[in-house]
């Protein structure tokens, strides 16, 4: 099956990035969100990011104009039923994702493939609640989507070969690289990345180093482009905590226990860049460590 029209649920940081790259690759995109403000902000972000690509000669003005013309938006979730592929990119809460798929099911075309951009939730479990578990899989983009080259493709226990190949062809058309992952908590990237971030928070919690020394150590000592605490702020501390809880619950190993300090920051509403404070305070001209 050739995929031509793609629906995206959620116009946030991930959703607008996914819409951006799909439209540039020639797909017709229908972007859905629960608020018009969210859709307007997404289109403004996509336009701004494409303008930056034009200024850097990554794409032409004609490429940008064509891509923007291929993105439509809607507040009505069921409008996405007429697409060939749905990519759910809503908040990382399983009950929310289940409610979205439940609402979509009666309106889908027989051939529509359902996917989730989840970073850690069981694909098999999400798929089992639908009428098409064989046409359901994980489609996990990395953030920021226009920049990052990897997409994790995660097959549930029932996902068939045609569905996998159809999604693989989309990744290839985007010019990105697919990593095939089995459906275990955290998949590949977050199974490795989140415990590292969590350990960095423990290192801070136990007073081994402060925010700046921990991040500098990993940037200069391990050649990481971004320190783990800086990266946690970029991802969102609530997302990091949610993934750690999925790892801890799903694998039943104490090595995945979320650091109490991470929990405390989330309880305080200090979620990183998106709220202005996390392990760094972003409210001034330059980020300042909060510990």
PDB file of C-alpha atoms in Angstrom:
ATOM      1  CA  UNK A   1       0.000   0.000   0.000  1.00  0.00           C
ATOM      2  CA  UNK A   2       1.275   3.438  -0.905  1.00  0.00           C
ATOM      3  CA  UNK A   3       0.820   5.998   1.847  1.00  0.00           C
ATOM      4  CA  UNK A   4      -0.149   9.462   0.589  1.00  0.00           C
ATOM      5  CA  UNK A   5      -2.180  11.185   3.319  1.00  0.00           C
ATOM      6  CA  UNK A   6      -1.044  11.129   6.935  1.00  0.00           C
ATOM      7  CA  UNK A   7      -2.936  12.264  10.020  1.00  0.00           C
ATOM      8  CA  UNK A   8      -1.117  13.497  13.118  1.00  0.00           C
ATOM      9  CA  UNK A   9      -2.780  13.648  16.532  1.00  0.00           C
ATOM     10  CA  UNK A  10      -1.226  16.361  18.694  1.00  0.00           C
ATOM     11  CA  UNK A  11       0.346  19.601  17.474  1.00  0.00           C
ATOM     12  CA  UNK A  12       2.907  19.976  20.240  1.00  0.00           C
ATOM     13  CA  UNK A  13       6.698  19.800  20.036  1.00  0.00           C
ATOM     14  CA  UNK A  14       6.729  16.339  18.452  1.00  0.00           C
ATOM     15  CA  UNK A  15       3.573  16.648  16.357  1.00  0.00           C
ATOM     16  CA  UNK A  16       4.575  19.858  14.612  1.00  0.00           C
ATOM     17  CA  UNK A  17       8.045  18.477  13.909  1.00  0.00           C
ATOM     18  CA  UNK A  18       6.565  15.314  12.390  1.00  0.00           C
ATOM     19  CA  UNK A  19       4.190  17.404  10.246  1.00  0.00           C
ATOM     20  CA  UNK A  20       7.155  19.520   9.113  1.00  0.00           C
ATOM     21  CA  UNK A  21       9.250  16.616   7.815  1.00  0.00           C
ATOM     22  CA  UNK A  22       6.333  14.704   6.286  1.00  0.00           C
ATOM     23  CA  UNK A  23       5.127  17.741   4.330  1.00  0.00           C
ATOM     24  CA  UNK A  24       8.639  18.466   3.038  1.00  0.00           C
ATOM     25  CA  UNK A  25       8.833  14.844   1.860  1.00  0.00           C
ATOM     26  CA  UNK A  26       5.693  15.319  -0.229  1.00  0.00           C
ATOM     27  CA  UNK A  27       2.998  13.805   1.985  1.00  0.00           C
ATOM     28  CA  UNK A  28      -0.387  15.457   2.515  1.00  0.00           C
ATOM     29  CA  UNK A  29      -0.666  16.086   6.248  1.00  0.00           C
ATOM     30  CA  UNK A  30      -3.745  16.610   8.416  1.00  0.00           C
ATOM     31  CA  UNK A  31      -2.749  17.941  11.839  1.00  0.00           C
ATOM     32  CA  UNK A  32      -5.161  17.643  14.750  1.00  0.00           C
ATOM     33  CA  UNK A  33      -5.136  19.208  18.202  1.00  0.00           C
ATOM     34  CA  UNK A  34      -7.679  19.893  20.946  1.00  0.00           C
ATOM     35  CA  UNK A  35      -7.173  23.685  20.737  1.00  0.00           C
ATOM     36  CA  UNK A  36      -7.033  26.209  17.915  1.00  0.00           C
ATOM     37  CA  UNK A  37      -4.262  28.023  19.787  1.00  0.00           C
ATOM     38  CA  UNK A  38      -2.245  24.808  19.678  1.00  0.00           C
ATOM     39  CA  UNK A  39      -2.740  24.472  15.930  1.00  0.00           C
ATOM     40  CA  UNK A  40      -1.884  28.126  15.315  1.00  0.00           C
ATOM     41  CA  UNK A  41       1.277  27.829  17.427  1.00  0.00           C
ATOM     42  CA  UNK A  42       2.265  24.666  15.557  1.00  0.00           C
ATOM     43  CA  UNK A  43       1.924  26.314  12.148  1.00  0.00           C
ATOM     44  CA  UNK A  44       3.919  29.318  13.360  1.00  0.00           C
ATOM     45  CA  UNK A  45       6.673  26.987  14.617  1.00  0.00           C
ATOM     46  CA  UNK A  46       6.730  24.991  11.375  1.00  0.00           C
ATOM     47  CA  UNK A  47       6.920  28.188   9.315  1.00  0.00           C
ATOM     48  CA  UNK A  48       9.713  29.609  11.487  1.00  0.00           C
ATOM     49  CA  UNK A  49      11.730  26.381  11.342  1.00  0.00           C
ATOM     50  CA  UNK A  50      11.343  26.120   7.560  1.00  0.00           C
ATOM     51  CA  UNK A  51      12.411  29.765   7.172  1.00  0.00           C
ATOM     52  CA  UNK A  52      15.558  28.875   9.121  1.00  0.00           C
ATOM     53  CA  UNK A  53      16.184  25.970   6.729  1.00  0.00           C
ATOM     54  CA  UNK A  54      15.738  28.295   3.721  1.00  0.00           C
ATOM     55  CA  UNK A  55      18.185  30.805   5.219  1.00  0.00           C
ATOM     56  CA  UNK A  56      20.747  28.014   5.620  1.00  0.00           C
ATOM     57  CA  UNK A  57      20.170  26.698   2.079  1.00  0.00           C
ATOM     58  CA  UNK A  58      18.882  23.376   3.412  1.00  0.00           C
ATOM     59  CA  UNK A  59      15.666  23.795   1.388  1.00  0.00           C
ATOM     60  CA  UNK A  60      14.447  26.276  -1.239  1.00  0.00           C
ATOM     61  CA  UNK A  61      11.653  28.813  -0.854  1.00  0.00           C
ATOM     62  CA  UNK A  62       9.689  26.719  -3.347  1.00  0.00           C
ATOM     63  CA  UNK A  63      10.167  23.626  -1.142  1.00  0.00           C
ATOM     64  CA  UNK A  64       8.852  25.573   1.847  1.00  0.00           C
ATOM     65  CA  UNK A  65       5.844  26.989   0.018  1.00  0.00           C
ATOM     66  CA  UNK A  66       4.900  23.562  -1.324  1.00  0.00           C
ATOM     67  CA  UNK A  67       5.275  21.902   2.073  1.00  0.00           C
ATOM     68  CA  UNK A  68       3.177  24.504   3.892  1.00  0.00           C
ATOM     69  CA  UNK A  69       0.499  24.047   1.240  1.00  0.00           C
ATOM     70  CA  UNK A  70       0.354  20.329   2.030  1.00  0.00           C
ATOM     71  CA  UNK A  71      -0.435  20.845   5.735  1.00  0.00           C
ATOM     72  CA  UNK A  72      -4.083  21.197   6.758  1.00  0.00           C
ATOM     73  CA  UNK A  73      -5.348  21.356  10.335  1.00  0.00           C
ATOM     74  CA  UNK A  74      -8.499  20.325  12.159  1.00  0.00           C
ATOM     75  CA  UNK A  75      -9.968  20.384  15.649  1.00  0.00           C
ATOM     76  CA  UNK A  76     -12.087  17.323  14.801  1.00  0.00           C
ATOM     77  CA  UNK A  77     -10.193  14.141  15.604  1.00  0.00           C
ATOM     78  CA  UNK A  78     -12.462  11.947  13.488  1.00  0.00           C
ATOM     79  CA  UNK A  79     -11.421  13.845  10.336  1.00  0.00           C
ATOM     80  CA  UNK A  80      -8.203  11.819  10.508  1.00  0.00           C
ATOM     81  CA  UNK A  81     -10.164   8.666   9.721  1.00  0.00           C
ATOM     82  CA  UNK A  82      -9.824   9.387   5.992  1.00  0.00           C
ATOM     83  CA  UNK A  83      -6.014   9.138   6.039  1.00  0.00           C
ATOM     84  CA  UNK A  84      -3.758   6.227   5.071  1.00  0.00           C
ATOM     85  CA  UNK A  85      -1.613   6.456   8.203  1.00  0.00           C
ATOM     86  CA  UNK A  86      -2.268   7.992  11.620  1.00  0.00           C
ATOM     87  CA  UNK A  87       0.624   9.005  13.872  1.00  0.00           C
ATOM     88  CA  UNK A  88      -0.516   9.659  17.436  1.00  0.00           C
ATOM     89  CA  UNK A  89       1.777  12.186  19.129  1.00  0.00           C
ATOM     90  CA  UNK A  90      -0.284  13.162  22.169  1.00  0.00           C
ATOM     91  CA  UNK A  91       0.898  13.366  25.768  1.00  0.00           C
ATOM     92  CA  UNK A  92       2.784  10.352  27.159  1.00  0.00           C
ATOM     93  CA  UNK A  93      -0.161   8.946  29.129  1.00  0.00           C
ATOM     94  CA  UNK A  94      -1.605   5.595  28.144  1.00  0.00           C
ATOM     95  CA  UNK A  95      -5.195   6.476  29.056  1.00  0.00           C
ATOM     96  CA  UNK A  96      -5.065   9.520  26.762  1.00  0.00           C
ATOM     97  CA  UNK A  97      -3.668   7.479  23.884  1.00  0.00           C
ATOM     98  CA  UNK A  98      -6.279   4.750  24.362  1.00  0.00           C
ATOM     99  CA  UNK A  99      -9.090   7.328  24.324  1.00  0.00           C
ATOM    100  CA  UNK A 100      -7.758   8.778  21.054  1.00  0.00           C
ATOM    101  CA  UNK A 101      -7.668   5.393  19.327  1.00  0.00           C
ATOM    102  CA  UNK A 102     -11.097   4.469  20.720  1.00  0.00           C
ATOM    103  CA  UNK A 103     -12.553   7.663  19.220  1.00  0.00           C
ATOM    104  CA  UNK A 104     -10.849   7.125  15.858  1.00  0.00           C
ATOM    105  CA  UNK A 105     -11.731   3.465  15.279  1.00  0.00           C
ATOM    106  CA  UNK A 106     -15.298   3.825  13.927  1.00  0.00           C
ATOM    107  CA  UNK A 107     -14.122   6.389  11.353  1.00  0.00           C
ATOM    108  CA  UNK A 108     -11.024   4.700   9.906  1.00  0.00           C
ATOM    109  CA  UNK A 109     -10.668   3.382   6.377  1.00  0.00           C
ATOM    110  CA  UNK A 110     -10.167  -0.405   6.195  1.00  0.00           C
ATOM    111  CA  UNK A 111      -6.512   0.007   5.183  1.00  0.00           C
ATOM    112  CA  UNK A 112      -5.556   2.802   7.626  1.00  0.00           C
ATOM    113  CA  UNK A 113      -2.430   2.056   9.648  1.00  0.00           C
ATOM    114  CA  UNK A 114      -2.392   3.242  13.259  1.00  0.00           C
ATOM    115  CA  UNK A 115       0.890   4.213  14.923  1.00  0.00           C
ATOM    116  CA  UNK A 116       2.015   5.856  18.136  1.00  0.00           C
ATOM    117  CA  UNK A 117       4.979   8.131  18.685  1.00  0.00           C
ATOM    118  CA  UNK A 118       5.162   6.849  22.277  1.00  0.00           C
ATOM    119  CA  UNK A 119       8.653   6.734  23.717  1.00  0.00           C
ATOM    120  CA  UNK A 120       8.010   3.823  26.069  1.00  0.00           C
ATOM    121  CA  UNK A 121       4.415   2.532  26.300  1.00  0.00           C
ATOM    122  CA  UNK A 122       3.683  -1.035  25.155  1.00  0.00           C
ATOM    123  CA  UNK A 123       2.727  -1.134  21.480  1.00  0.00           C
ATOM    124  CA  UNK A 124       1.189  -4.604  21.901  1.00  0.00           C
ATOM    125  CA  UNK A 125      -1.084  -3.333  24.685  1.00  0.00           C
ATOM    126  CA  UNK A 126      -2.174  -0.229  22.759  1.00  0.00           C
ATOM    127  CA  UNK A 127      -2.801  -2.333  19.640  1.00  0.00           C
ATOM    128  CA  UNK A 128      -4.849  -4.949  21.504  1.00  0.00           C
ATOM    129  CA  UNK A 129      -7.592  -2.401  22.207  1.00  0.00           C
ATOM    130  CA  UNK A 130      -8.095  -1.652  18.501  1.00  0.00           C
ATOM    131  CA  UNK A 131      -9.802  -3.543  15.680  1.00  0.00           C
ATOM    132  CA  UNK A 132      -6.521  -3.795  13.729  1.00  0.00           C
ATOM    133  CA  UNK A 133      -3.598  -4.944  15.911  1.00  0.00           C
ATOM    134  CA  UNK A 134      -1.868  -6.261  12.776  1.00  0.00           C
ATOM    135  CA  UNK A 135      -1.949  -2.702  11.337  1.00  0.00           C
ATOM    136  CA  UNK A 136      -0.604  -1.029  14.491  1.00  0.00           C
ATOM    137  CA  UNK A 137       2.989  -0.212  15.399  1.00  0.00           C
ATOM    138  CA  UNK A 138       5.285   2.228  17.167  1.00  0.00           C
ATOM    139  CA  UNK A 139       6.628   5.124  15.077  1.00  0.00           C
ATOM    140  CA  UNK A 140       9.024   6.896  17.443  1.00  0.00           C
ATOM    141  CA  UNK A 141      10.655  10.075  16.156  1.00  0.00           C
ATOM    142  CA  UNK A 142      13.489  11.773  18.037  1.00  0.00           C
ATOM    143  CA  UNK A 143      13.338  15.396  19.177  1.00  0.00           C
ATOM    144  CA  UNK A 144      13.841  17.822  17.436  1.00  0.00           C
ATOM    145  CA  UNK A 145      12.274  15.926  14.539  1.00  0.00           C
ATOM    146  CA  UNK A 146      13.611  18.047  11.627  1.00  0.00           C
ATOM    147  CA  UNK A 147      17.190  17.600  12.884  1.00  0.00           C
ATOM    148  CA  UNK A 148      17.402  14.079  14.313  1.00  0.00           C
ATOM    149  CA  UNK A 149      18.112  11.298  11.821  1.00  0.00           C
ATOM    150  CA  UNK A 150      16.732   8.277  13.686  1.00  0.00           C
ATOM    151  CA  UNK A 151      13.219   6.828  13.810  1.00  0.00           C
ATOM    152  CA  UNK A 152      12.511   3.779  15.962  1.00  0.00           C
ATOM    153  CA  UNK A 153      10.024   1.369  14.385  1.00  0.00           C
ATOM    154  CA  UNK A 154       8.481  -0.917  17.004  1.00  0.00           C
ATOM    155  CA  UNK A 155       6.452  -3.973  16.094  1.00  0.00           C
ATOM    156  CA  UNK A 156       3.826  -5.243  18.501  1.00  0.00           C
ATOM    157  CA  UNK A 157       3.328  -8.979  18.790  1.00  0.00           C
ATOM    158  CA  UNK A 158       0.605  -8.857  16.099  1.00  0.00           C
ATOM    159  CA  UNK A 159       2.112  -6.287  13.679  1.00  0.00           C
ATOM    160  CA  UNK A 160       2.276  -7.748  10.171  1.00  0.00           C
ATOM    161  CA  UNK A 161       5.081  -7.436   7.638  1.00  0.00           C
ATOM    162  CA  UNK A 162       3.135  -5.196   5.227  1.00  0.00           C
ATOM    163  CA  UNK A 163       2.519  -2.641   7.980  1.00  0.00           C
ATOM    164  CA  UNK A 164       6.178  -2.617   8.959  1.00  0.00           C
ATOM    165  CA  UNK A 165       7.292  -2.227   5.329  1.00  0.00           C
ATOM    166  CA  UNK A 166       4.816   0.598   4.704  1.00  0.00           C
ATOM    167  CA  UNK A 167       6.150   2.534   7.707  1.00  0.00           C
ATOM    168  CA  UNK A 168       9.734   1.749   6.744  1.00  0.00           C
ATOM    169  CA  UNK A 169       9.110   3.251   3.290  1.00  0.00           C
ATOM    170  CA  UNK A 170       7.882   6.471   4.937  1.00  0.00           C
ATOM    171  CA  UNK A 171      11.062   6.709   7.034  1.00  0.00           C
ATOM    172  CA  UNK A 172      13.191   6.162   3.933  1.00  0.00           C
ATOM    173  CA  UNK A 173      11.270   8.812   1.976  1.00  0.00           C
ATOM    174  CA  UNK A 174      11.995  11.244   4.828  1.00  0.00           C
ATOM    175  CA  UNK A 175      15.710  10.576   4.351  1.00  0.00           C
ATOM    176  CA  UNK A 176      15.970   9.271   7.908  1.00  0.00           C
ATOM    177  CA  UNK A 177      17.315   5.981   9.278  1.00  0.00           C
ATOM    178  CA  UNK A 178      15.027   3.373  10.846  1.00  0.00           C
ATOM    179  CA  UNK A 179      16.061   1.300  13.857  1.00  0.00           C
ATOM    180  CA  UNK A 180      13.897  -1.771  14.340  1.00  0.00           C
ATOM    181  CA  UNK A 181      13.108  -2.343  18.014  1.00  0.00           C
ATOM    182  CA  UNK A 182      11.223  -5.067  19.835  1.00  0.00           C
ATOM    183  CA  UNK A 183       8.280  -4.119  22.035  1.00  0.00           C
ATOM    184  CA  UNK A 184       9.911  -3.965  25.460  1.00  0.00           C
ATOM    185  CA  UNK A 185       9.699  -0.979  27.842  1.00  0.00           C
ATOM    186  CA  UNK A 186      11.694   2.007  26.563  1.00  0.00           C
ATOM    187  CA  UNK A 187      12.531   0.255  23.268  1.00  0.00           C
ATOM    188  CA  UNK A 188      16.205   1.009  22.409  1.00  0.00           C
ATOM    189  CA  UNK A 189      16.945   4.719  22.795  1.00  0.00           C
ATOM    190  CA  UNK A 190      15.100   5.389  26.046  1.00  0.00           C
ATOM    191  CA  UNK A 191      16.035   2.032  27.571  1.00  0.00           C
ATOM    192  CA  UNK A 192      19.628   3.306  27.452  1.00  0.00           C
ATOM    193  CA  UNK A 193      19.209   7.091  27.635  1.00  0.00           C
ATOM    194  CA  UNK A 194      16.737   7.508  30.512  1.00  0.00           C
ATOM    195  CA  UNK A 195      18.666   5.450  33.085  1.00  0.00           C
ATOM    196  CA  UNK A 196      21.707   7.602  32.232  1.00  0.00           C
ATOM    197  CA  UNK A 197      19.708  10.779  32.858  1.00  0.00           C
ATOM    198  CA  UNK A 198      18.237   9.266  36.030  1.00  0.00           C
ATOM    199  CA  UNK A 199      21.750   8.371  37.235  1.00  0.00           C
ATOM    200  CA  UNK A 200      22.869  11.949  36.569  1.00  0.00           C
ATOM    201  CA  UNK A 201      19.979  13.145  38.770  1.00  0.00           C
ATOM    202  CA  UNK A 202      21.081  10.676  41.491  1.00  0.00           C
ATOM    203  CA  UNK A 203      24.619  12.070  41.169  1.00  0.00           C
ATOM    204  CA  UNK A 204      23.164  15.533  41.811  1.00  0.00           C
ATOM    205  CA  UNK A 205      20.845  14.254  44.575  1.00  0.00           C
ATOM    206  CA  UNK A 206      23.735  12.608  46.428  1.00  0.00           C
ATOM    207  CA  UNK A 207      25.933  15.698  46.138  1.00  0.00           C
ATOM    208  CA  UNK A 208      28.626  14.063  44.015  1.00  0.00           C
ATOM    209  CA  UNK A 209      28.552  17.099  41.729  1.00  0.00           C
ATOM    210  CA  UNK A 210      26.453  20.150  41.003  1.00  0.00           C
ATOM    211  CA  UNK A 211      24.409  20.719  37.841  1.00  0.00           C
ATOM    212  CA  UNK A 212      27.186  22.483  35.969  1.00  0.00           C
ATOM    213  CA  UNK A 213      29.943  20.014  36.883  1.00  0.00           C
ATOM    214  CA  UNK A 214      27.804  16.990  35.973  1.00  0.00           C
ATOM    215  CA  UNK A 215      26.903  18.404  32.559  1.00  0.00           C
ATOM    216  CA  UNK A 216      30.448  19.597  31.843  1.00  0.00           C
ATOM    217  CA  UNK A 217      31.824  16.195  32.811  1.00  0.00           C
ATOM    218  CA  UNK A 218      29.666  14.381  30.281  1.00  0.00           C
ATOM    219  CA  UNK A 219      30.142  16.955  27.533  1.00  0.00           C
ATOM    220  CA  UNK A 220      33.920  17.215  27.860  1.00  0.00           C
ATOM    221  CA  UNK A 221      34.668  13.788  29.335  1.00  0.00           C
ATOM    222  CA  UNK A 222      32.365  11.632  27.202  1.00  0.00           C
ATOM    223  CA  UNK A 223      32.019  13.962  24.182  1.00  0.00           C
ATOM    224  CA  UNK A 224      28.239  14.236  24.566  1.00  0.00           C
ATOM    225  CA  UNK A 225      26.834  17.243  22.663  1.00  0.00           C
ATOM    226  CA  UNK A 226      24.569  18.095  25.612  1.00  0.00           C
ATOM    227  CA  UNK A 227      24.899  17.297  29.311  1.00  0.00           C
ATOM    228  CA  UNK A 228      22.360  14.841  30.780  1.00  0.00           C
ATOM    229  CA  UNK A 229      20.621  17.412  33.000  1.00  0.00           C
ATOM    230  CA  UNK A 230      20.469  19.956  30.187  1.00  0.00           C
ATOM    231  CA  UNK A 231      19.054  17.201  27.963  1.00  0.00           C
ATOM    232  CA  UNK A 232      16.474  16.270  30.608  1.00  0.00           C
ATOM    233  CA  UNK A 233      15.290  19.888  30.665  1.00  0.00           C
ATOM    234  CA  UNK A 234      15.039  19.839  26.875  1.00  0.00           C
ATOM    235  CA  UNK A 235      13.006  16.610  26.854  1.00  0.00           C
ATOM    236  CA  UNK A 236      10.821  17.640  29.808  1.00  0.00           C
ATOM    237  CA  UNK A 237      11.282  16.287  33.322  1.00  0.00           C
ATOM    238  CA  UNK A 238       7.695  15.012  33.386  1.00  0.00           C
ATOM    239  CA  UNK A 239       8.409  12.944  30.278  1.00  0.00           C
ATOM    240  CA  UNK A 240      11.656  11.624  31.791  1.00  0.00           C
ATOM    241  CA  UNK A 241       9.831  10.619  34.971  1.00  0.00           C
ATOM    242  CA  UNK A 242       7.008   8.963  33.012  1.00  0.00           C
ATOM    243  CA  UNK A 243       9.499   6.873  31.027  1.00  0.00           C
ATOM    244  CA  UNK A 244      11.429   5.886  34.159  1.00  0.00           C
ATOM    245  CA  UNK A 245       8.151   4.749  35.745  1.00  0.00           C
ATOM    246  CA  UNK A 246       7.358   2.658  32.647  1.00  0.00           C
ATOM    247  CA  UNK A 247      10.823   1.062  32.831  1.00  0.00           C
ATOM    248  CA  UNK A 248      10.516   0.451  36.587  1.00  0.00           C
ATOM    249  CA  UNK A 249       6.997  -0.995  36.367  1.00  0.00           C
ATOM    250  CA  UNK A 250       7.552  -2.966  33.170  1.00  0.00           C
ATOM    251  CA  UNK A 251      10.923  -4.515  33.970  1.00  0.00           C
ATOM    252  CA  UNK A 252      10.491  -4.828  37.765  1.00  0.00           C
ATOM    253  CA  UNK A 253      14.143  -4.021  38.435  1.00  0.00           C
ATOM    254  CA  UNK A 254      15.181  -1.564  41.157  1.00  0.00           C
ATOM    255  CA  UNK A 255      17.924  -0.157  38.941  1.00  0.00           C
ATOM    256  CA  UNK A 256      15.156   1.732  37.103  1.00  0.00           C
ATOM    257  CA  UNK A 257      13.774   3.402  40.254  1.00  0.00           C
ATOM    258  CA  UNK A 258      13.218   7.106  39.487  1.00  0.00           C
ATOM    259  CA  UNK A 259      15.402   9.409  41.549  1.00  0.00           C
ATOM    260  CA  UNK A 260      13.380  11.159  44.319  1.00  0.00           C
ATOM    261  CA  UNK A 261      14.858  14.488  43.212  1.00  0.00           C
ATOM    262  CA  UNK A 262      13.436  14.013  39.710  1.00  0.00           C
ATOM    263  CA  UNK A 263      10.029  13.362  41.274  1.00  0.00           C
ATOM    264  CA  UNK A 264      10.369  16.468  43.444  1.00  0.00           C
ATOM    265  CA  UNK A 265      11.138  18.723  40.458  1.00  0.00           C
ATOM    266  CA  UNK A 266       8.100  17.384  38.614  1.00  0.00           C
ATOM    267  CA  UNK A 267       5.906  17.904  41.701  1.00  0.00           C
ATOM    268  CA  UNK A 268       7.139  21.502  41.842  1.00  0.00           C
ATOM    269  CA  UNK A 269       6.146  22.028  38.210  1.00  0.00           C
ATOM    270  CA  UNK A 270       9.792  22.637  37.273  1.00  0.00           C
ATOM    271  CA  UNK A 271       9.633  20.595  34.094  1.00  0.00           C
ATOM    272  CA  UNK A 272      12.518  22.149  32.163  1.00  0.00           C
ATOM    273  CA  UNK A 273      12.591  24.545  29.242  1.00  0.00           C
ATOM    274  CA  UNK A 274       8.849  24.429  28.594  1.00  0.00           C
ATOM    275  CA  UNK A 275       8.026  25.823  32.049  1.00  0.00           C
ATOM    276  CA  UNK A 276      11.042  28.140  32.379  1.00  0.00           C
ATOM    277  CA  UNK A 277      12.687  26.135  35.175  1.00  0.00           C
ATOM    278  CA  UNK A 278      14.117  22.675  35.624  1.00  0.00           C
ATOM    279  CA  UNK A 279      17.708  21.809  36.474  1.00  0.00           C
ATOM    280  CA  UNK A 280      18.382  25.220  34.940  1.00  0.00           C
ATOM    281  CA  UNK A 281      16.437  28.468  35.287  1.00  0.00           C
ATOM    282  CA  UNK A 282      15.649  29.789  31.794  1.00  0.00           C
ATOM    283  CA  UNK A 283      13.870  33.000  32.783  1.00  0.00           C
ATOM    284  CA  UNK A 284      16.918  35.234  32.304  1.00  0.00           C
ATOM    285  CA  UNK A 285      19.163  35.882  29.313  1.00  0.00           C
ATOM    286  CA  UNK A 286      21.256  32.773  29.961  1.00  0.00           C
ATOM    287  CA  UNK A 287      20.308  29.502  31.750  1.00  0.00           C
ATOM    288  CA  UNK A 288      21.403  29.367  35.409  1.00  0.00           C
ATOM    289  CA  UNK A 289      21.716  26.092  37.353  1.00  0.00           C
ATOM    290  CA  UNK A 290      19.065  25.669  40.044  1.00  0.00           C
ATOM    291  CA  UNK A 291      21.336  23.512  42.222  1.00  0.00           C
TER     292      UNK A 291
END
